[in-house]
PDB file of C-alpha atoms in Angstrom:
ATOM      1  CA  MET A 253       0.079 -10.774 -24.903  1.00  0.00           C
ATOM      2  CA  PRO A 254       0.103  -7.951 -22.333  1.00  0.00           C
ATOM      3  CA  GLU A 255       0.168  -7.990 -18.629  1.00  0.00           C
ATOM      4  CA  ARG A 256       0.984  -6.207 -15.992  1.00  0.00           C
ATOM      5  CA  THR A 257       1.681  -6.939 -12.244  1.00  0.00           C
ATOM      6  CA  VAL A 258       0.248  -4.291 -10.128  1.00  0.00           C
ATOM      7  CA  THR A 259      -0.066  -4.392  -5.748  1.00  0.00           C
ATOM      8  CA  VAL A 260      -3.515  -4.217  -4.866  1.00  0.00           C
ATOM      9  CA  ALA A 261      -4.233  -0.712  -3.121  1.00  0.00           C
ATOM     10  CA  SER A 262      -8.060  -0.710  -2.024  1.00  0.00           C
ATOM     11  CA  SER A 263      -7.559  -1.327   1.909  1.00  0.00           C
ATOM     12  CA  VAL A 264     -10.444  -4.194   2.048  1.00  0.00           C
ATOM     13  CA  GLY A 265      -8.464  -5.725  -0.702  1.00  0.00           C
ATOM     14  CA  LEU A 266     -11.208  -6.869  -4.083  1.00  0.00           C
ATOM     15  CA  HIS A 267     -14.052  -7.690  -2.257  1.00  0.00           C
ATOM     16  CA  ALA A 268     -17.868  -6.442  -2.568  1.00  0.00           C
ATOM     17  CA  ARG A 269     -17.376  -2.798  -3.521  1.00  0.00           C
ATOM     18  CA  PRO A 270     -13.613  -2.492  -5.134  1.00  0.00           C
ATOM     19  CA  ALA A 271     -14.372  -6.218  -7.217  1.00  0.00           C
ATOM     20  CA  ALA A 272     -18.232  -4.784  -8.694  1.00  0.00           C
ATOM     21  CA  VAL A 273     -16.505  -1.526 -10.026  1.00  0.00           C
ATOM     22  CA  PHE A 274     -13.574  -3.497 -11.158  1.00  0.00           C
ATOM     23  CA  VAL A 275     -15.968  -6.461 -12.967  1.00  0.00           C
ATOM     24  CA  LYS A 276     -18.032  -3.489 -14.362  1.00  0.00           C
ATOM     25  CA  LYS A 277     -15.463  -2.320 -15.354  1.00  0.00           C
ATOM     26  CA  ALA A 278     -13.903  -5.689 -17.499  1.00  0.00           C
ATOM     27  CA  LYS A 279     -17.594  -6.237 -19.021  1.00  0.00           C
ATOM     28  CA  GLU A 280     -17.004  -2.679 -20.856  1.00  0.00           C
ATOM     29  CA  LEU A 281     -14.251  -4.028 -22.666  1.00  0.00           C
ATOM     30  CA  PRO A 282     -14.413  -5.303 -25.982  1.00  0.00           C
ATOM     31  CA  VAL A 283     -11.163  -7.935 -25.308  1.00  0.00           C
ATOM     32  CA  PRO A 284     -10.848 -11.350 -22.723  1.00  0.00           C
ATOM     33  CA  VAL A 285      -9.154 -10.175 -19.668  1.00  0.00           C
ATOM     34  CA  THR A 286      -8.026 -12.318 -17.198  1.00  0.00           C
ATOM     35  CA  LEU A 287      -6.814 -12.066 -13.253  1.00  0.00           C
ATOM     36  CA  ALA A 288      -4.339 -14.008 -11.028  1.00  0.00           C
ATOM     37  CA  LYS A 289      -2.807 -13.945  -8.695  1.00  0.00           C
ATOM     38  CA  GLU A 290       1.022 -14.646  -7.489  1.00  0.00           C
ATOM     39  CA  GLY A 291       1.485 -18.136  -9.108  1.00  0.00           C
ATOM     40  CA  GLY A 292      -2.131 -18.580  -9.371  1.00  0.00           C
ATOM     41  CA  LYS A 293      -4.509 -19.548 -12.148  1.00  0.00           C
ATOM     42  CA  PRO A 294      -5.807 -16.666 -14.311  1.00  0.00           C
ATOM     43  CA  VAL A 295      -9.742 -16.162 -13.733  1.00  0.00           C
ATOM     44  CA  SER A 296     -12.403 -14.450 -15.826  1.00  0.00           C
ATOM     45  CA  ALA A 297     -11.890 -10.444 -15.393  1.00  0.00           C
ATOM     46  CA  LYS A 298     -15.427  -9.959 -16.276  1.00  0.00           C
ATOM     47  CA  SER A 299     -16.988 -12.372 -13.296  1.00  0.00           C
ATOM     48  CA  MET A 300     -17.930 -10.829  -9.875  1.00  0.00           C
ATOM     49  CA  LEU A 301     -17.861 -15.089  -8.239  1.00  0.00           C
ATOM     50  CA  GLN A 302     -14.304 -15.904 -10.324  1.00  0.00           C
ATOM     51  CA  VAL A 303     -13.173 -12.187  -9.163  1.00  0.00           C
ATOM     52  CA  MET A 304     -14.515 -12.959  -5.550  1.00  0.00           C
ATOM     53  CA  SER A 305     -13.545 -15.788  -4.761  1.00  0.00           C
ATOM     54  CA  LEU A 306      -9.469 -15.297  -5.754  1.00  0.00           C
ATOM     55  CA  ASP A 307      -9.839 -13.311  -2.397  1.00  0.00           C
ATOM     56  CA  VAL A 308      -7.421 -10.682  -3.516  1.00  0.00           C
ATOM     57  CA  GLN A 309      -5.481  -8.582  -0.728  1.00  0.00           C
ATOM     58  CA  HIS A 310      -4.332  -5.297   0.409  1.00  0.00           C
ATOM     59  CA  GLY A 311      -0.972  -5.560  -0.588  1.00  0.00           C
ATOM     60  CA  ASP A 312      -1.511  -8.879  -2.701  1.00  0.00           C
ATOM     61  CA  GLU A 313       0.400  -8.629  -6.329  1.00  0.00           C
ATOM     62  CA  VAL A 314      -1.715  -9.412  -9.326  1.00  0.00           C
ATOM     63  CA  THR A 315      -1.058  -9.783 -12.836  1.00  0.00           C
ATOM     64  CA  VAL A 316      -3.723  -8.287 -15.246  1.00  0.00           C
ATOM     65  CA  ALA A 317      -3.501 -10.026 -18.664  1.00  0.00           C
ATOM     66  CA  ALA A 318      -5.836  -9.140 -21.929  1.00  0.00           C
ATOM     67  CA  GLU A 319      -5.762 -10.719 -25.246  1.00  0.00           C
ATOM     68  CA  GLY A 320      -6.621  -9.284 -29.074  1.00  0.00           C
ATOM     69  CA  GLU A 321      -7.182  -5.600 -30.335  1.00  0.00           C
ATOM     70  CA  GLY A 322      -6.999  -3.399 -27.937  1.00  0.00           C
ATOM     71  CA  ALA A 323      -5.682  -5.323 -24.984  1.00  0.00           C
ATOM     72  CA  ASP A 324      -2.505  -2.840 -24.345  1.00  0.00           C
ATOM     73  CA  VAL A 325      -5.572  -0.297 -23.009  1.00  0.00           C
ATOM     74  CA  ALA A 326      -7.686  -2.712 -21.523  1.00  0.00           C
ATOM     75  CA  VAL A 327      -4.851  -3.882 -19.373  1.00  0.00           C
ATOM     76  CA  ASP A 328      -3.775  -0.495 -18.412  1.00  0.00           C
ATOM     77  CA  GLU A 329      -6.914   0.543 -17.543  1.00  0.00           C
ATOM     78  CA  LEU A 330      -7.668  -2.246 -15.344  1.00  0.00           C
ATOM     79  CA  ALA A 331      -4.050  -2.407 -13.347  1.00  0.00           C
ATOM     80  CA  GLY A 332      -4.826   1.625 -13.095  1.00  0.00           C
ATOM     81  CA  LEU A 333      -8.162   0.728 -11.153  1.00  0.00           C
ATOM     82  CA  LEU A 334      -6.150  -1.837  -9.455  1.00  0.00           C
ATOM     83  CA  GLU A 335      -3.916   0.607  -8.463  1.00  0.00           C
ATOM     84  CA  SER A 336      -6.568   3.159  -6.694  1.00  0.00           C
ATOM     85  CA  ASP A 337      -7.818   2.834  -3.579  1.00  0.00           C
ATOM     86  CA  LEU A 338     -11.522   1.962  -5.000  1.00  0.00           C
ATOM     87  CA  ASP A 339     -13.062   1.902  -1.276  1.00  0.00           C
ATOM     88  CA  ALA A 340     -11.668   5.157  -0.948  1.00  0.00           C
TER      89      ALA A 340
ATOM     90  CA  MET B 239     -33.393 -24.935 -14.487  1.00  0.00           C
ATOM     91  CA  ASP B 240     -34.118 -22.718 -12.184  1.00  0.00           C
ATOM     92  CA  ILE B 241     -32.845 -22.688  -8.513  1.00  0.00           C
ATOM     93  CA  SER B 242     -34.813 -21.403  -5.587  1.00  0.00           C
ATOM     94  CA  ILE B 243     -32.939 -19.665  -3.621  1.00  0.00           C
ATOM     95  CA  SER B 244     -33.805 -19.493   0.084  1.00  0.00           C
ATOM     96  CA  SER B 245     -33.432 -16.673   2.382  1.00  0.00           C
ATOM     97  CA  PRO B 246     -29.735 -16.963   4.401  1.00  0.00           C
ATOM     98  CA  LEU B 247     -31.173 -15.349   7.520  1.00  0.00           C
ATOM     99  CA  THR B 248     -34.644 -14.120   9.409  1.00  0.00           C
ATOM    100  CA  GLY B 249     -35.539 -10.889   9.011  1.00  0.00           C
ATOM    101  CA  THR B 250     -37.929  -8.761   6.771  1.00  0.00           C
ATOM    102  CA  ALA B 251     -37.341  -9.183   2.737  1.00  0.00           C
ATOM    103  CA  ILE B 252     -36.536  -6.099   1.127  1.00  0.00           C
ATOM    104  CA  GLY B 253     -35.535  -4.485  -2.236  1.00  0.00           C
ATOM    105  CA  LEU B 254     -31.570  -3.784  -3.004  1.00  0.00           C
ATOM    106  CA  ALA B 255     -32.812  -0.936  -4.184  1.00  0.00           C
ATOM    107  CA  GLU B 256     -33.460  -0.201   0.244  1.00  0.00           C
ATOM    108  CA  VAL B 257     -29.960  -1.711   0.978  1.00  0.00           C
ATOM    109  CA  PRO B 258     -27.829   1.253   2.476  1.00  0.00           C
ATOM    110  CA  ASP B 259     -25.418   1.334  -0.223  1.00  0.00           C
ATOM    111  CA  PRO B 260     -24.722   2.169  -3.511  1.00  0.00           C
ATOM    112  CA  VAL B 261     -22.815  -0.055  -4.377  1.00  0.00           C
ATOM    113  CA  PHE B 262     -25.622  -2.620  -3.593  1.00  0.00           C
ATOM    114  CA  ALA B 263     -28.747  -0.512  -4.059  1.00  0.00           C
ATOM    115  CA  GLY B 264     -27.291  -0.053  -7.614  1.00  0.00           C
ATOM    116  CA  ARG B 265     -27.237  -3.803  -8.232  1.00  0.00           C
ATOM    117  CA  MET B 266     -22.991  -3.397  -9.042  1.00  0.00           C
ATOM    118  CA  VAL B 267     -22.538  -6.495  -7.598  1.00  0.00           C
ATOM    119  CA  GLY B 268     -25.037  -8.394  -9.707  1.00  0.00           C
ATOM    120  CA  PRO B 269     -29.087  -9.029  -8.779  1.00  0.00           C
ATOM    121  CA  GLY B 270     -30.736 -10.442  -5.712  1.00  0.00           C
ATOM    122  CA  ALA B 271     -32.552  -8.837  -2.392  1.00  0.00           C
ATOM    123  CA  ALA B 272     -31.729  -8.248   1.006  1.00  0.00           C
ATOM    124  CA  VAL B 273     -32.875  -9.648   4.472  1.00  0.00           C
ATOM    125  CA  ASP B 274     -32.758  -6.731   7.063  1.00  0.00           C
ATOM    126  CA  PRO B 275     -32.037  -9.109   9.737  1.00  0.00           C
ATOM    127  CA  ALA B 276     -33.921  -9.712  12.747  1.00  0.00           C
ATOM    128  CA  ARG B 277     -32.348  -8.438  15.682  1.00  0.00           C
ATOM    129  CA  LYS B 278     -30.801 -11.625  17.959  1.00  0.00           C
ATOM    130  CA  LEU B 279     -28.220 -13.764  17.503  1.00  0.00           C
ATOM    131  CA  GLN B 280     -28.142 -15.992  14.631  1.00  0.00           C
ATOM    132  CA  THR B 281     -26.900 -18.261  12.285  1.00  0.00           C
ATOM    133  CA  ALA B 282     -26.727 -17.386   8.627  1.00  0.00           C
ATOM    134  CA  VAL B 283     -27.863 -20.318   6.349  1.00  0.00           C
ATOM    135  CA  ALA B 284     -26.334 -21.667   2.859  1.00  0.00           C
ATOM    136  CA  PRO B 285     -29.153 -19.955   0.476  1.00  0.00           C
ATOM    137  CA  ILE B 286     -28.669 -23.203  -1.820  1.00  0.00           C
ATOM    138  CA  ALA B 287     -26.696 -25.973  -2.192  1.00  0.00           C
ATOM    139  CA  GLY B 288     -23.398 -26.673  -3.393  1.00  0.00           C
ATOM    140  CA  ARG B 289     -19.788 -25.665  -2.266  1.00  0.00           C
ATOM    141  CA  LEU B 290     -18.557 -22.970  -0.182  1.00  0.00           C
ATOM    142  CA  VAL B 291     -16.191 -21.572  -2.424  1.00  0.00           C
ATOM    143  CA  LYS B 292     -15.135 -19.094  -0.306  1.00  0.00           C
ATOM    144  CA  LEU B 293     -15.923 -18.202   3.034  1.00  0.00           C
ATOM    145  CA  LYS B 294     -15.134 -14.849   5.052  1.00  0.00           C
ATOM    146  CA  PRO B 295     -16.197 -13.762   8.468  1.00  0.00           C
ATOM    147  CA  HIS B 296     -19.062 -11.240   7.313  1.00  0.00           C
ATOM    148  CA  ALA B 297     -19.691 -13.009   3.142  1.00  0.00           C
ATOM    149  CA  PHE B 298     -19.616 -16.177   1.815  1.00  0.00           C
ATOM    150  CA  VAL B 299     -20.144 -17.625  -1.930  1.00  0.00           C
ATOM    151  CA  VAL B 300     -21.260 -20.742  -2.385  1.00  0.00           C
ATOM    152  CA  GLN B 301     -21.660 -22.049  -5.699  1.00  0.00           C
ATOM    153  CA  SER B 302     -24.016 -24.261  -6.944  1.00  0.00           C
ATOM    154  CA  GLU B 303     -23.110 -27.827  -9.474  1.00  0.00           C
ATOM    155  CA  ASP B 304     -23.886 -25.856 -12.626  1.00  0.00           C
ATOM    156  CA  GLY B 305     -21.512 -23.263 -12.102  1.00  0.00           C
ATOM    157  CA  ARG B 306     -23.985 -20.768 -10.325  1.00  0.00           C
ATOM    158  CA  GLY B 307     -22.627 -18.344  -7.328  1.00  0.00           C
ATOM    159  CA  ILE B 308     -24.834 -16.736  -4.580  1.00  0.00           C
ATOM    160  CA  LEU B 309     -22.607 -14.058  -2.313  1.00  0.00           C
ATOM    161  CA  VAL B 310     -24.406 -13.302   1.316  1.00  0.00           C
ATOM    162  CA  HIS B 311     -23.033 -10.268   2.441  1.00  0.00           C
ATOM    163  CA  LEU B 312     -24.193 -10.006   6.462  1.00  0.00           C
ATOM    164  CA  GLY B 313     -24.514  -6.147   6.849  1.00  0.00           C
ATOM    165  CA  ILE B 314     -22.813  -3.272   5.341  1.00  0.00           C
ATOM    166  CA  ASP B 315     -19.384  -2.447   5.284  1.00  0.00           C
ATOM    167  CA  THR B 316     -18.705  -5.597   7.489  1.00  0.00           C
ATOM    168  CA  VAL B 317     -15.868  -5.532   6.624  1.00  0.00           C
ATOM    169  CA  ASN B 318     -13.925  -3.370   8.664  1.00  0.00           C
ATOM    170  CA  LEU B 319     -15.382  -5.520  11.551  1.00  0.00           C
ATOM    171  CA  ASP B 320     -12.718  -8.015  11.237  1.00  0.00           C
ATOM    172  CA  GLY B 321     -14.456 -10.642  12.035  1.00  0.00           C
ATOM    173  CA  GLU B 322     -15.013  -9.650  15.350  1.00  0.00           C
ATOM    174  CA  GLY B 323     -18.578 -10.863  16.479  1.00  0.00           C
ATOM    175  CA  PHE B 324     -18.564 -13.591  13.753  1.00  0.00           C
ATOM    176  CA  GLU B 325     -18.182 -17.296  14.752  1.00  0.00           C
ATOM    177  CA  LEU B 326     -17.540 -19.536  11.426  1.00  0.00           C
ATOM    178  CA  VAL B 327     -19.606 -23.043  11.547  1.00  0.00           C
ATOM    179  CA  ALA B 328     -18.745 -24.197   8.141  1.00  0.00           C
ATOM    180  CA  THR B 329     -15.310 -24.398   6.425  1.00  0.00           C
ATOM    181  CA  GLU B 330     -14.368 -22.802   2.926  1.00  0.00           C
ATOM    182  CA  GLY B 331     -14.627 -25.887   0.331  1.00  0.00           C
ATOM    183  CA  ASP B 332     -17.179 -27.304   2.606  1.00  0.00           C
ATOM    184  CA  GLN B 333     -20.160 -28.824   0.291  1.00  0.00           C
ATOM    185  CA  LEU B 334     -23.434 -27.390   2.115  1.00  0.00           C
ATOM    186  CA  ARG B 335     -26.881 -28.509   1.433  1.00  0.00           C
ATOM    187  CA  ALA B 336     -29.158 -25.518   1.395  1.00  0.00           C
ATOM    188  CA  GLY B 337     -29.903 -24.404   4.687  1.00  0.00           C
ATOM    189  CA  GLN B 338     -27.010 -25.735   6.285  1.00  0.00           C
ATOM    190  CA  PRO B 339     -25.330 -23.629   8.938  1.00  0.00           C
ATOM    191  CA  VAL B 340     -22.540 -21.040   8.353  1.00  0.00           C
ATOM    192  CA  VAL B 341     -22.191 -18.051  10.214  1.00  0.00           C
ATOM    193  CA  THR B 342     -23.194 -17.753  14.038  1.00  0.00           C
ATOM    194  CA  TRP B 343     -24.026 -13.680  14.204  1.00  0.00           C
ATOM    195  CA  ASN B 344     -26.101 -11.228  16.213  1.00  0.00           C
ATOM    196  CA  PRO B 345     -27.510  -8.160  13.672  1.00  0.00           C
ATOM    197  CA  ALA B 346     -28.131  -6.346  17.126  1.00  0.00           C
ATOM    198  CA  ASP B 347     -24.621  -5.673  17.796  1.00  0.00           C
ATOM    199  CA  VAL B 348     -23.673  -4.466  14.400  1.00  0.00           C
ATOM    200  CA  GLU B 349     -25.917  -2.357  14.857  1.00  0.00           C
ATOM    201  CA  ALA B 350     -25.212  -1.115  18.189  1.00  0.00           C
ATOM    202  CA  GLY B 351     -21.452  -0.692  16.375  1.00  0.00           C
ATOM    203  CA  GLY B 352     -23.265   1.608  13.878  1.00  0.00           C
ATOM    204  CA  LEU B 353     -23.586  -0.613  11.052  1.00  0.00           C
ATOM    205  CA  SER B 354     -25.912  -1.530   9.196  1.00  0.00           C
ATOM    206  CA  PRO B 355     -26.653  -5.553   9.161  1.00  0.00           C
ATOM    207  CA  VAL B 356     -29.099  -5.424   6.355  1.00  0.00           C
ATOM    208  CA  SER B 357     -27.577  -8.489   4.827  1.00  0.00           C
ATOM    209  CA  PRO B 358     -27.750  -8.362   0.309  1.00  0.00           C
ATOM    210  CA  VAL B 359     -28.193 -12.009  -1.543  1.00  0.00           C
ATOM    211  CA  ILE B 360     -26.406 -11.655  -4.370  1.00  0.00           C
ATOM    212  CA  ALA B 361     -26.865 -13.686  -7.452  1.00  0.00           C
ATOM    213  CA  LEU B 362     -23.395 -13.478  -8.829  1.00  0.00           C
ATOM    214  CA  ASP B 363     -22.941 -12.502 -12.797  1.00  0.00           C
ATOM    215  CA  ALA B 364     -27.071 -13.444 -13.572  1.00  0.00           C
ATOM    216  CA  GLU B 365     -28.447 -10.857 -15.488  1.00  0.00           C
ATOM    217  CA  ALA B 366     -31.120  -8.514 -13.565  1.00  0.00           C
ATOM    218  CA  ALA B 367     -34.129 -10.757 -15.622  1.00  0.00           C
ATOM    219  CA  ALA B 368     -33.368 -14.124 -14.501  1.00  0.00           C
ATOM    220  CA  ILE B 369     -34.164 -13.082 -10.840  1.00  0.00           C
ATOM    221  CA  ASP B 370     -37.570 -13.121 -10.107  1.00  0.00           C
ATOM    222  CA  ALA B 371     -40.424 -13.587  -7.467  1.00  0.00           C
ATOM    223  CA  ILE B 372     -38.586 -11.520  -5.254  1.00  0.00           C
ATOM    224  CA  ALA B 373     -39.981 -12.622  -1.518  1.00  0.00           C
ATOM    225  CA  ASP B 374     -41.334  -9.290   0.449  1.00  0.00           C
ATOM    226  CA  GLY B 375     -41.920  -9.184   4.076  1.00  0.00           C
ATOM    227  CA  THR B 376     -41.033 -11.694   7.091  1.00  0.00           C
ATOM    228  CA  VAL B 377     -38.924 -14.482   6.135  1.00  0.00           C
ATOM    229  CA  VAL B 378     -37.140 -17.343   8.251  1.00  0.00           C
ATOM    230  CA  ALA B 379     -34.249 -18.745   7.233  1.00  0.00           C
ATOM    231  CA  GLY B 380     -34.482 -21.190   4.663  1.00  0.00           C
ATOM    232  CA  ASP B 381     -37.384 -19.428   2.931  1.00  0.00           C
ATOM    233  CA  GLU B 382     -37.690 -18.807  -0.497  1.00  0.00           C
ATOM    234  CA  LEU B 383     -36.346 -15.505  -1.211  1.00  0.00           C
ATOM    235  CA  PHE B 384     -35.490 -14.974  -4.954  1.00  0.00           C
ATOM    236  CA  HIS B 385     -36.109 -17.668  -8.151  1.00  0.00           C
ATOM    237  CA  TRP B 386     -32.888 -17.469 -10.820  1.00  0.00           C
ATOM    238  CA  ARG B 387     -33.474 -19.030 -13.763  1.00  0.00           C
ATOM    239  CA  SER B 388     -31.709 -20.841 -15.969  1.00  0.00           C
ATOM    240  CA  ARG B 389     -29.653 -19.058 -18.924  1.00  0.00           C
ATOM    241  CA  ARG B 390     -30.694 -20.295 -21.357  1.00  0.00           C
ATOM    242  CA  ALA B 391     -26.856 -18.823 -23.161  1.00  0.00           C
ATOM    243  CA  LYS B 392     -27.833 -21.292 -25.645  1.00  0.00           C
ATOM    244  CA  ASP B 393     -31.724 -20.069 -27.062  1.00  0.00           C
ATOM    245  CA  SER B 394     -29.787 -17.012 -27.826  1.00  0.00           C
ATOM    246  CA  ALA B 395     -29.028 -18.105 -31.044  1.00  0.00           C
ATOM    247  CA  GLY B 396     -32.797 -17.924 -32.073  1.00  0.00           C
ATOM    248  CA  PRO B 397     -34.893 -20.588 -32.902  1.00  0.00           C
ATOM    249  CA  ALA B 398     -33.484 -21.297 -35.978  1.00  0.00           C
ATOM    250  CA  ALA B 399     -30.011 -22.579 -34.728  1.00  0.00           C
ATOM    251  CA  GLY B 400     -32.425 -24.990 -32.423  1.00  0.00           C
ATOM    252  CA  ALA B 401     -34.794 -25.779 -35.566  1.00  0.00           C
ATOM    253  CA  ALA B 402     -32.082 -27.129 -37.996  1.00  0.00           C
ATOM    254  CA  GLY B 403     -32.114 -30.897 -36.330  1.00  0.00           C
ATOM    255  CA  GLY B 404     -35.732 -30.905 -36.916  1.00  0.00           C
ATOM    256  CA  THR B 405     -38.636 -30.913 -34.964  1.00  0.00           C
ATOM    257  CA  GLY B 406     -36.141 -31.957 -32.418  1.00  0.00           C
ATOM    258  CA  LYS B 407     -35.128 -33.063 -28.909  1.00  0.00           C
ATOM    259  CA  THR B 408     -34.418 -30.625 -26.659  1.00  0.00           C
ATOM    260  CA  LYS B 409     -31.962 -30.802 -24.140  1.00  0.00           C
ATOM    261  CA  ASP B 410     -33.195 -29.555 -21.596  1.00  0.00           C
TER     262      ASP B 410
END
């Protein structure tokens, strides 16, 4: 199962605006994708409720994982989003 | 089951399209409504009964027993205030009744600081079509703001699936 751990770049963390951008992209992907904080339980990257409840802060290390055909591309796309400042 | 979403604030109910933030106005966070709050010290209350799964000074999420989450975002770009001017009345993890106090703030102060106090109330992960009866005009905290109809995800299999068991008992 492909996964990648990245540092969240958005200055306010994964809150309303960055979370919306992230979840919107995740929902467009054809495979299940999860997001987890270091040592935490993975949640669905396609759920605003779950992503916002995860309370990801700027500088946190998070792991994106996906399964199935196209999982590599999915992980790369989402990891790329997390590494850019979505609030800029 | 349909749930009724109460206004967390006293003020004027407006459509999300009027929110001065493209992410909320474009329903990217989810469908719902917004409140242009009365410019006075007031306490935001829980819009539904449920658990306070996330509490920030400027925003909170209440999740109902059946798993639906409502986000209340107090003002626009208020994350940048770092909590200044917001007093937490409830604690993250609390089980709340609808209408129970959560955060005290003064929309007039937020506005004086150059930010919009307009507060989106969002049905997280909801389909736009599941939201109706959106209030318009003056609301008092606790008044109904909108309805969130049940997802009926299982119905999407179509009537044929339901008919398999005969004339049937519906589980709803």
